[in-house]
PDB file of C-alpha atoms in Angstrom:
ATOM      1  CA  MET A   1       0.005   0.015  -0.002  1.00  0.00           C
ATOM      2  CA  GLU A   2       2.795   2.369   0.892  1.00  0.00           C
ATOM      3  CA  THR A   3       4.521   1.622  -2.357  1.00  0.00           C
ATOM      4  CA  VAL A   4       1.366   2.516  -4.322  1.00  0.00           C
ATOM      5  CA  ILE A   5       0.951   5.775  -2.408  1.00  0.00           C
ATOM      6  CA  SER A   6       4.559   6.677  -2.857  1.00  0.00           C
ATOM      7  CA  GLN A   7       4.390   5.966  -6.589  1.00  0.00           C
ATOM      8  CA  PHE A   8       1.269   7.995  -6.834  1.00  0.00           C
ATOM      9  CA  LEU A   9       2.945  11.072  -5.184  1.00  0.00           C
ATOM     10  CA  VAL A  10       6.118  10.744  -7.070  1.00  0.00           C
ATOM     11  CA  HIS A  11       4.389  10.689 -10.507  1.00  0.00           C
ATOM     12  CA  LEU A  12       1.517  13.061  -9.781  1.00  0.00           C
ATOM     13  CA  ASP A  13       2.393  15.059 -12.798  1.00  0.00           C
ATOM     14  CA  ILE A  14       1.872  12.053 -15.071  1.00  0.00           C
ATOM     15  CA  LEU A  15      -1.462  11.354 -13.463  1.00  0.00           C
ATOM     16  CA  LEU A  16      -2.414  14.979 -14.019  1.00  0.00           C
ATOM     17  CA  MET A  17      -1.586  14.678 -17.820  1.00  0.00           C
ATOM     18  CA  MET A  18      -3.567  11.590 -18.110  1.00  0.00           C
ATOM     19  CA  MET A  19      -6.477  13.239 -16.323  1.00  0.00           C
ATOM     20  CA  THR A  20      -6.571  16.148 -18.727  1.00  0.00           C
ATOM     21  CA  ARG A  21      -6.909  13.690 -21.749  1.00  0.00           C
ATOM     22  CA  VAL A  22      -9.742  11.854 -19.913  1.00  0.00           C
ATOM     23  CA  ALA A  23     -11.417  15.107 -19.006  1.00  0.00           C
ATOM     24  CA  GLY A  24     -11.260  16.264 -22.685  1.00  0.00           C
ATOM     25  CA  ILE A  25     -13.038  13.107 -23.813  1.00  0.00           C
ATOM     26  CA  LEU A  26     -15.728  13.550 -21.224  1.00  0.00           C
ATOM     27  CA  VAL A  27     -16.362  17.126 -22.223  1.00  0.00           C
ATOM     28  CA  MET A  28     -17.286  16.027 -25.713  1.00  0.00           C
ATOM     29  CA  ALA A  29     -18.250  12.342 -25.735  1.00  0.00           C
ATOM     30  CA  PRO A  30     -22.035  11.345 -25.939  1.00  0.00           C
ATOM     31  CA  LEU A  31     -23.784  10.742 -22.643  1.00  0.00           C
ATOM     32  CA  PHE A  32     -20.800  12.126 -20.565  1.00  0.00           C
ATOM     33  CA  ASN A  33     -21.195  15.622 -21.983  1.00  0.00           C
ATOM     34  CA  THR A  34     -24.835  16.126 -20.993  1.00  0.00           C
ATOM     35  CA  PRO A  35     -25.749  18.712 -18.379  1.00  0.00           C
ATOM     36  CA  GLY A  36     -27.329  16.031 -16.427  1.00  0.00           C
ATOM     37  CA  PHE A  37     -23.840  14.667 -15.742  1.00  0.00           C
ATOM     38  CA  ASN A  38     -22.817  16.993 -12.950  1.00  0.00           C
ATOM     39  CA  ASN A  39     -19.442  18.818 -13.458  1.00  0.00           C
ATOM     40  CA  TYR A  40     -18.174  17.707 -10.110  1.00  0.00           C
ATOM     41  CA  ALA A  41     -19.053  14.205 -10.972  1.00  0.00           C
ATOM     42  CA  LYS A  42     -17.193  14.537 -14.304  1.00  0.00           C
ATOM     43  CA  ILE A  43     -14.146  15.639 -12.394  1.00  0.00           C
ATOM     44  CA  GLY A  44     -14.336  12.769 -10.013  1.00  0.00           C
ATOM     45  CA  PHE A  45     -14.997  10.301 -12.817  1.00  0.00           C
ATOM     46  CA  ALA A  46     -12.130  11.654 -14.765  1.00  0.00           C
ATOM     47  CA  PHE A  47      -9.847  11.304 -11.813  1.00  0.00           C
ATOM     48  CA  PHE A  48     -10.966   7.726 -11.091  1.00  0.00           C
ATOM     49  CA  VAL A  49     -10.459   6.684 -14.710  1.00  0.00           C
ATOM     50  CA  ALA A  50      -7.090   8.345 -14.858  1.00  0.00           C
ATOM     51  CA  LEU A  51      -5.900   6.808 -11.636  1.00  0.00           C
ATOM     52  CA  THR A  52      -7.102   3.292 -12.766  1.00  0.00           C
ATOM     53  CA  LEU A  53      -5.183   3.571 -15.998  1.00  0.00           C
ATOM     54  CA  PHE A  54      -2.149   5.055 -14.234  1.00  0.00           C
ATOM     55  CA  LEU A  55      -2.029   2.112 -11.830  1.00  0.00           C
ATOM     56  CA  ALA A  56      -2.412  -0.317 -14.626  1.00  0.00           C
ATOM     57  CA  MET A  57       0.634   1.213 -16.388  1.00  0.00           C
ATOM     58  CA  PRO A  58       3.879  -0.510 -15.862  1.00  0.00           C
ATOM     59  CA  ALA A  59       6.598   1.729 -14.189  1.00  0.00           C
ATOM     60  CA  SER A  60       8.967   1.011 -17.102  1.00  0.00           C
ATOM     61  CA  SER A  61       6.592   2.852 -19.442  1.00  0.00           C
ATOM     62  CA  TYR A  62       6.378   6.183 -17.501  1.00  0.00           C
ATOM     63  CA  PRO A  63       7.122   8.978 -19.892  1.00  0.00           C
ATOM     64  CA  GLU A  64       9.618  11.728 -19.176  1.00  0.00           C
ATOM     65  CA  VAL A  65       7.879  14.808 -17.803  1.00  0.00           C
ATOM     66  CA  PRO A  66       8.895  18.276 -18.991  1.00  0.00           C
ATOM     67  CA  THR A  67      10.599  20.125 -16.146  1.00  0.00           C
ATOM     68  CA  ASP A  68       9.956  23.656 -17.254  1.00  0.00           C
ATOM     69  CA  LEU A  69       6.567  25.254 -17.037  1.00  0.00           C
ATOM     70  CA  PHE A  70       6.209  26.193 -20.656  1.00  0.00           C
ATOM     71  CA  HIS A  71       6.825  22.709 -22.134  1.00  0.00           C
ATOM     72  CA  PHE A  72       4.701  21.201 -19.383  1.00  0.00           C
ATOM     73  CA  THR A  73       1.789  23.537 -20.338  1.00  0.00           C
ATOM     74  CA  VAL A  74       2.221  22.570 -23.923  1.00  0.00           C
ATOM     75  CA  THR A  75       2.136  18.943 -23.075  1.00  0.00           C
ATOM     76  CA  ILE A  76      -1.029  19.413 -20.977  1.00  0.00           C
ATOM     77  CA  THR A  77      -2.629  21.301 -23.928  1.00  0.00           C
ATOM     78  CA  GLN A  78      -1.793  18.539 -26.312  1.00  0.00           C
ATOM     79  CA  GLU A  79      -3.407  16.009 -24.001  1.00  0.00           C
ATOM     80  CA  VAL A  80      -6.588  18.157 -23.832  1.00  0.00           C
ATOM     81  CA  VAL A  81      -6.652  18.385 -27.630  1.00  0.00           C
ATOM     82  CA  ILE A  82      -6.327  14.644 -28.080  1.00  0.00           C
ATOM     83  CA  GLY A  83      -9.176  14.104 -25.601  1.00  0.00           C
ATOM     84  CA  LEU A  84     -11.391  16.588 -26.995  1.00  0.00           C
ATOM     85  CA  THR A  85     -10.897  15.378 -30.621  1.00  0.00           C
ATOM     86  CA  ILE A  86     -11.642  11.816 -29.653  1.00  0.00           C
ATOM     87  CA  GLY A  87     -14.830  12.871 -27.824  1.00  0.00           C
ATOM     88  CA  PHE A  88     -15.695  15.086 -30.772  1.00  0.00           C
ATOM     89  CA  ILE A  89     -15.497  12.203 -33.217  1.00  0.00           C
ATOM     90  CA  PHE A  90     -17.924  10.194 -31.141  1.00  0.00           C
ATOM     91  CA  GLN A  91     -20.226  13.234 -30.880  1.00  0.00           C
ATOM     92  CA  LEU A  92     -20.274  13.497 -34.726  1.00  0.00           C
ATOM     93  CA  LEU A  93     -22.162  10.278 -34.688  1.00  0.00           C
ATOM     94  CA  PHE A  94     -25.275  11.940 -33.132  1.00  0.00           C
ATOM     95  CA  ALA A  95     -24.604  15.156 -35.019  1.00  0.00           C
ATOM     96  CA  ALA A  96     -25.254  13.083 -38.207  1.00  0.00           C
ATOM     97  CA  ILE A  97     -28.384  11.628 -36.724  1.00  0.00           C
ATOM     98  CA  MET A  98     -29.779  15.118 -35.613  1.00  0.00           C
ATOM     99  CA  THR A  99     -28.858  16.618 -39.025  1.00  0.00           C
ATOM    100  CA  ALA A 100     -30.792  13.834 -40.792  1.00  0.00           C
ATOM    101  CA  GLY A 101     -33.799  14.600 -38.675  1.00  0.00           C
ATOM    102  CA  GLN A 102     -33.581  18.255 -39.551  1.00  0.00           C
ATOM    103  CA  PHE A 103     -33.536  17.403 -43.274  1.00  0.00           C
ATOM    104  CA  ILE A 104     -36.656  15.294 -42.808  1.00  0.00           C
ATOM    105  CA  ASP A 105     -38.377  17.964 -40.803  1.00  0.00           C
ATOM    106  CA  TYR A 106     -37.881  20.600 -43.502  1.00  0.00           C
ATOM    107  CA  GLN A 107     -39.269  18.373 -46.148  1.00  0.00           C
ATOM    108  CA  LEU A 108     -42.286  17.392 -44.100  1.00  0.00           C
ATOM    109  CA  GLY A 109     -43.066  21.036 -43.256  1.00  0.00           C
ATOM    110  CA  PHE A 110     -41.873  20.790 -39.628  1.00  0.00           C
ATOM    111  CA  GLY A 111     -38.958  23.223 -40.226  1.00  0.00           C
ATOM    112  CA  ILE A 112     -40.526  25.868 -38.061  1.00  0.00           C
ATOM    113  CA  ILE A 113     -41.310  23.428 -35.266  1.00  0.00           C
ATOM    114  CA  ASN A 114     -38.702  22.626 -32.562  1.00  0.00           C
ATOM    115  CA  VAL A 115     -39.103  20.753 -29.318  1.00  0.00           C
ATOM    116  CA  ALA A 116     -37.107  20.843 -26.069  1.00  0.00           C
ATOM    117  CA  ASP A 117     -34.184  18.412 -25.848  1.00  0.00           C
ATOM    118  CA  PRO A 118     -34.387  16.930 -22.327  1.00  0.00           C
ATOM    119  CA  LEU A 119     -30.616  16.192 -22.407  1.00  0.00           C
ATOM    120  CA  TRP A 120     -29.558  19.651 -23.264  1.00  0.00           C
ATOM    121  CA  GLY A 121     -32.555  21.860 -22.505  1.00  0.00           C
ATOM    122  CA  THR A 122     -32.322  23.397 -25.975  1.00  0.00           C
ATOM    123  CA  GLN A 123     -34.671  23.659 -28.993  1.00  0.00           C
ATOM    124  CA  VAL A 124     -33.956  20.882 -31.575  1.00  0.00           C
ATOM    125  CA  PRO A 125     -35.848  19.393 -34.691  1.00  0.00           C
ATOM    126  CA  MET A 126     -38.645  17.129 -33.685  1.00  0.00           C
ATOM    127  CA  THR A 127     -37.673  14.249 -35.892  1.00  0.00           C
ATOM    128  CA  GLY A 128     -33.979  14.736 -35.033  1.00  0.00           C
ATOM    129  CA  LEU A 129     -34.762  14.397 -31.286  1.00  0.00           C
ATOM    130  CA  PHE A 130     -36.727  11.307 -31.998  1.00  0.00           C
ATOM    131  CA  LEU A 131     -33.920   9.618 -33.979  1.00  0.00           C
ATOM    132  CA  GLN A 132     -31.384  10.773 -31.489  1.00  0.00           C
ATOM    133  CA  MET A 133     -33.279   9.149 -28.637  1.00  0.00           C
ATOM    134  CA  ILE A 134     -33.334   5.926 -30.549  1.00  0.00           C
ATOM    135  CA  GLY A 135     -29.636   6.325 -31.199  1.00  0.00           C
ATOM    136  CA  LEU A 136     -28.811   6.987 -27.534  1.00  0.00           C
ATOM    137  CA  LEU A 137     -30.873   4.052 -26.418  1.00  0.00           C
ATOM    138  CA  PHE A 138     -29.141   1.721 -28.883  1.00  0.00           C
ATOM    139  CA  PHE A 139     -25.779   3.253 -27.957  1.00  0.00           C
ATOM    140  CA  VAL A 140     -26.260   2.329 -24.310  1.00  0.00           C
ATOM    141  CA  LEU A 141     -27.633  -1.097 -25.053  1.00  0.00           C
ATOM    142  CA  ALA A 142     -24.509  -1.714 -27.292  1.00  0.00           C
ATOM    143  CA  ASP A 143     -22.292  -0.614 -24.349  1.00  0.00           C
ATOM    144  CA  GLY A 144     -21.154   2.358 -26.230  1.00  0.00           C
ATOM    145  CA  HIS A 145     -20.225   4.173 -23.087  1.00  0.00           C
ATOM    146  CA  LEU A 146     -17.901   1.320 -22.190  1.00  0.00           C
ATOM    147  CA  LEU A 147     -16.534   1.387 -25.757  1.00  0.00           C
ATOM    148  CA  ILE A 148     -15.538   5.081 -25.218  1.00  0.00           C
ATOM    149  CA  ILE A 149     -13.525   4.033 -22.017  1.00  0.00           C
ATOM    150  CA  GLN A 150     -11.919   1.270 -24.057  1.00  0.00           C
ATOM    151  CA  VAL A 151     -10.924   3.657 -26.806  1.00  0.00           C
ATOM    152  CA  LEU A 152      -9.459   6.002 -24.057  1.00  0.00           C
ATOM    153  CA  ALA A 153      -7.421   3.101 -22.680  1.00  0.00           C
ATOM    154  CA  ASP A 154      -6.203   2.267 -26.203  1.00  0.00           C
ATOM    155  CA  SER A 155      -5.250   5.875 -26.887  1.00  0.00           C
ATOM    156  CA  PHE A 156      -2.801   5.773 -23.955  1.00  0.00           C
ATOM    157  CA  ARG A 157      -1.275   2.645 -25.380  1.00  0.00           C
ATOM    158  CA  LEU A 158      -0.831   4.034 -28.818  1.00  0.00           C
ATOM    159  CA  ILE A 159      -0.096   7.605 -27.847  1.00  0.00           C
ATOM    160  CA  PRO A 160       1.614   7.662 -24.397  1.00  0.00           C
ATOM    161  CA  VAL A 161       1.207  10.846 -22.356  1.00  0.00           C
ATOM    162  CA  GLY A 162       3.934  13.307 -23.070  1.00  0.00           C
ATOM    163  CA  THR A 163       4.256  12.365 -26.782  1.00  0.00           C
ATOM    164  CA  GLY A 164       6.549  14.778 -28.686  1.00  0.00           C
ATOM    165  CA  PRO A 165       5.115  18.243 -29.450  1.00  0.00           C
ATOM    166  CA  PHE A 166       2.730  18.601 -32.345  1.00  0.00           C
ATOM    167  CA  THR A 167       4.466  19.930 -35.408  1.00  0.00           C
ATOM    168  CA  ALA A 168       3.063  22.336 -37.821  1.00  0.00           C
ATOM    169  CA  GLU A 169       2.733  19.468 -40.394  1.00  0.00           C
ATOM    170  CA  LEU A 170       0.831  17.274 -37.791  1.00  0.00           C
ATOM    171  CA  SER A 171      -1.486  20.118 -36.781  1.00  0.00           C
ATOM    172  CA  GLY A 172      -2.269  20.687 -40.497  1.00  0.00           C
ATOM    173  CA  SER A 173      -2.917  16.868 -40.971  1.00  0.00           C
ATOM    174  CA  ILE A 174      -5.263  16.850 -37.954  1.00  0.00           C
ATOM    175  CA  ALA A 175      -7.195  19.973 -39.212  1.00  0.00           C
ATOM    176  CA  ALA A 176      -7.649  18.408 -42.616  1.00  0.00           C
ATOM    177  CA  TYR A 177      -8.869  15.216 -41.135  1.00  0.00           C
ATOM    178  CA  ILE A 178     -11.425  17.026 -39.019  1.00  0.00           C
ATOM    179  CA  VAL A 179     -12.739  18.850 -42.080  1.00  0.00           C
ATOM    180  CA  HIS A 180     -12.903  15.487 -43.771  1.00  0.00           C
ATOM    181  CA  LEU A 181     -15.007  14.219 -40.911  1.00  0.00           C
ATOM    182  CA  PHE A 182     -17.314  17.217 -41.156  1.00  0.00           C
ATOM    183  CA  VAL A 183     -17.961  16.405 -44.843  1.00  0.00           C
ATOM    184  CA  SER A 184     -18.481  12.769 -44.072  1.00  0.00           C
ATOM    185  CA  THR A 185     -20.934  13.589 -41.359  1.00  0.00           C
ATOM    186  CA  PHE A 186     -22.988  15.679 -43.671  1.00  0.00           C
ATOM    187  CA  LEU A 187     -23.043  12.990 -46.294  1.00  0.00           C
ATOM    188  CA  ILE A 188     -24.189  10.339 -43.739  1.00  0.00           C
ATOM    189  CA  ALA A 189     -26.936  12.541 -42.518  1.00  0.00           C
ATOM    190  CA  LEU A 190     -28.167  12.996 -46.246  1.00  0.00           C
ATOM    191  CA  GLN A 191     -27.930   9.153 -46.713  1.00  0.00           C
ATOM    192  CA  LEU A 192     -30.030   8.623 -43.592  1.00  0.00           C
ATOM    193  CA  ALA A 193     -32.665  11.111 -44.598  1.00  0.00           C
ATOM    194  CA  LEU A 194     -32.638  10.221 -48.270  1.00  0.00           C
ATOM    195  CA  PRO A 195     -35.485   7.507 -48.065  1.00  0.00           C
ATOM    196  CA  ILE A 196     -37.869   9.916 -46.488  1.00  0.00           C
ATOM    197  CA  LEU A 197     -36.759  12.708 -48.784  1.00  0.00           C
ATOM    198  CA  GLY A 198     -37.426  10.519 -51.801  1.00  0.00           C
ATOM    199  CA  VAL A 199     -40.925   9.634 -50.645  1.00  0.00           C
ATOM    200  CA  THR A 200     -41.863  13.275 -49.876  1.00  0.00           C
ATOM    201  CA  ILE A 201     -40.486  14.331 -53.377  1.00  0.00           C
ATOM    202  CA  ILE A 202     -42.643  11.596 -55.027  1.00  0.00           C
ATOM    203  CA  THR A 203     -45.598  12.798 -52.980  1.00  0.00           C
ATOM    204  CA  ASP A 204     -44.975  16.389 -54.174  1.00  0.00           C
ATOM    205  CA  VAL A 205     -44.924  15.210 -57.787  1.00  0.00           C
ATOM    206  CA  ALA A 206     -48.246  13.313 -57.253  1.00  0.00           C
ATOM    207  CA  LEU A 207     -49.774  16.451 -55.655  1.00  0.00           C
ATOM    208  CA  GLY A 208     -48.570  18.537 -58.530  1.00  0.00           C
ATOM    209  CA  ILE A 209     -50.274  16.224 -61.089  1.00  0.00           C
ATOM    210  CA  MET A 210     -53.380  16.218 -58.993  1.00  0.00           C
ATOM    211  CA  ALA A 211     -53.378  20.045 -59.048  1.00  0.00           C
ATOM    212  CA  ARG A 212     -53.163  20.025 -62.783  1.00  0.00           C
ATOM    213  CA  THR A 213     -55.908  17.444 -63.439  1.00  0.00           C
ATOM    214  CA  VAL A 214     -58.259  18.675 -60.711  1.00  0.00           C
ATOM    215  CA  PRO A 215     -57.909  22.530 -60.559  1.00  0.00           C
ATOM    216  CA  GLN A 216     -60.759  22.883 -58.183  1.00  0.00           C
ATOM    217  CA  LEU A 217     -58.918  20.818 -55.546  1.00  0.00           C
ATOM    218  CA  ASN A 218     -57.290  23.000 -52.790  1.00  0.00           C
ATOM    219  CA  ILE A 219     -53.869  21.497 -52.984  1.00  0.00           C
ATOM    220  CA  PHE A 220     -52.552  23.456 -50.000  1.00  0.00           C
ATOM    221  CA  VAL A 221     -55.207  22.106 -47.734  1.00  0.00           C
ATOM    222  CA  VAL A 222     -54.820  18.543 -48.876  1.00  0.00           C
ATOM    223  CA  GLY A 223     -51.055  18.650 -49.589  1.00  0.00           C
ATOM    224  CA  LEU A 224     -49.546  19.374 -46.144  1.00  0.00           C
ATOM    225  CA  PRO A 225     -51.468  16.826 -44.106  1.00  0.00           C
ATOM    226  CA  LEU A 226     -50.866  14.200 -46.785  1.00  0.00           C
ATOM    227  CA  LYS A 227     -47.028  14.879 -46.816  1.00  0.00           C
ATOM    228  CA  ILE A 228     -46.931  14.724 -43.048  1.00  0.00           C
ATOM    229  CA  GLY A 229     -48.901  11.393 -43.010  1.00  0.00           C
ATOM    230  CA  VAL A 230     -46.819   9.715 -45.680  1.00  0.00           C
ATOM    231  CA  GLY A 231     -43.638  10.962 -44.132  1.00  0.00           C
ATOM    232  CA  ILE A 232     -44.576   9.658 -40.645  1.00  0.00           C
ATOM    233  CA  PHE A 233     -45.772   6.347 -41.980  1.00  0.00           C
ATOM    234  CA  PHE A 234     -42.537   5.735 -43.895  1.00  0.00           C
ATOM    235  CA  LEU A 235     -40.459   6.941 -40.883  1.00  0.00           C
ATOM    236  CA  TRP A 236     -42.247   4.251 -38.885  1.00  0.00           C
ATOM    237  CA  VAL A 237     -41.622   1.611 -41.479  1.00  0.00           C
ATOM    238  CA  LEU A 238     -37.864   2.614 -41.857  1.00  0.00           C
ATOM    239  CA  ILE A 239     -37.196   2.540 -37.969  1.00  0.00           C
ATOM    240  CA  PRO A 240     -35.633  -1.091 -38.332  1.00  0.00           C
ATOM    241  CA  PHE A 241     -33.498   0.334 -41.180  1.00  0.00           C
ATOM    242  CA  TYR A 242     -32.352   3.167 -38.894  1.00  0.00           C
ATOM    243  CA  ILE A 243     -31.544   0.801 -36.032  1.00  0.00           C
ATOM    244  CA  GLU A 244     -29.577  -1.381 -38.337  1.00  0.00           C
ATOM    245  CA  SER A 245     -27.755   1.579 -39.782  1.00  0.00           C
ATOM    246  CA  LEU A 246     -26.474   2.462 -36.200  1.00  0.00           C
ATOM    247  CA  ASN A 247     -24.219  -0.592 -36.319  1.00  0.00           C
ATOM    248  CA  TYR A 248     -22.702   0.804 -39.482  1.00  0.00           C
ATOM    249  CA  LEU A 249     -22.410   4.228 -37.934  1.00  0.00           C
ATOM    250  CA  PHE A 250     -20.580   2.815 -34.902  1.00  0.00           C
ATOM    251  CA  ALA A 251     -18.187   1.022 -37.082  1.00  0.00           C
ATOM    252  CA  ILE A 252     -17.493   4.163 -38.983  1.00  0.00           C
ATOM    253  CA  THR A 253     -17.011   6.173 -35.756  1.00  0.00           C
ATOM    254  CA  LEU A 254     -14.413   3.729 -34.402  1.00  0.00           C
ATOM    255  CA  SER A 255     -12.623   3.679 -37.832  1.00  0.00           C
ATOM    256  CA  ASN A 256     -12.568   7.566 -37.646  1.00  0.00           C
ATOM    257  CA  VAL A 257     -11.087   7.458 -34.161  1.00  0.00           C
ATOM    258  CA  GLU A 258      -8.459   4.987 -35.258  1.00  0.00           C
ATOM    259  CA  GLY A 259      -7.660   7.219 -38.227  1.00  0.00           C
ATOM    260  CA  PHE A 260      -7.094  10.208 -35.914  1.00  0.00           C
ATOM    261  CA  LEU A 261      -4.903   8.221 -33.588  1.00  0.00           C
ATOM    262  CA  SER A 262      -2.842   6.834 -36.563  1.00  0.00           C
ATOM    263  CA  ILE A 263      -2.086  10.382 -37.732  1.00  0.00           C
ATOM    264  CA  ILE A 264      -0.375  11.172 -34.423  1.00  0.00           C
ATOM    265  CA  VAL A 265       1.312   7.779 -34.239  1.00  0.00           C
ATOM    266  CA  ARG A 266       2.890   8.308 -37.658  1.00  0.00           C
ATOM    267  CA  GLN A 267       4.366  11.660 -36.666  1.00  0.00           C
TER     268      GLN A 267
END
């Protein structure tokens, strides 16, 4: 016990660097970043996870800690950036789902209707919130929160704390990769919304034909309820498809995290 305590006190700076990476992930990662997860609880959880990983680390693999304040601050900042980026990549999964819901809402005529998100307390698209809740439920059932912790542990194995300073070339590669992820997220959102968008476009075409063949029909009175009804029906029909798509999205997210870590490993 005394050995563990002395080891802890001697290498407190290493534990601090590990804790900053853990805290960075918790700030951005799904579930952990919700206001319902108290900030004090986040700090305590980050300390507990960092301490667990620190004690599991063999003493021979302890990195050299910068002795001057400037380089130590740079190292701490790098750890925060690594943690924030990993958490952000996981968060992009739900950003794609929410964006897909927003596309669907605009097409169904719900663009001006927002509902309160119970997780964030903000106004969000109605269909986006519905799909996000399905995604969060499936994420928890699939042990996604444990997967985040596993990815965190793997990140310390691949990129030990105190890894050399980020070069300008590495920073540019990371920035380019983040832009690529933004584009991919938008395309994934469009793919998720495409079935409903296609159905509503076909409905619009049918309504246009009806308006030309039956001029006395008030298309505005008939069209909006019909589009909403058709959209909701096909959304209900496609729920199994969306649930199945979550497996694909989780795999993409893990691949994106691995891609980010590999960029740093190759420096």
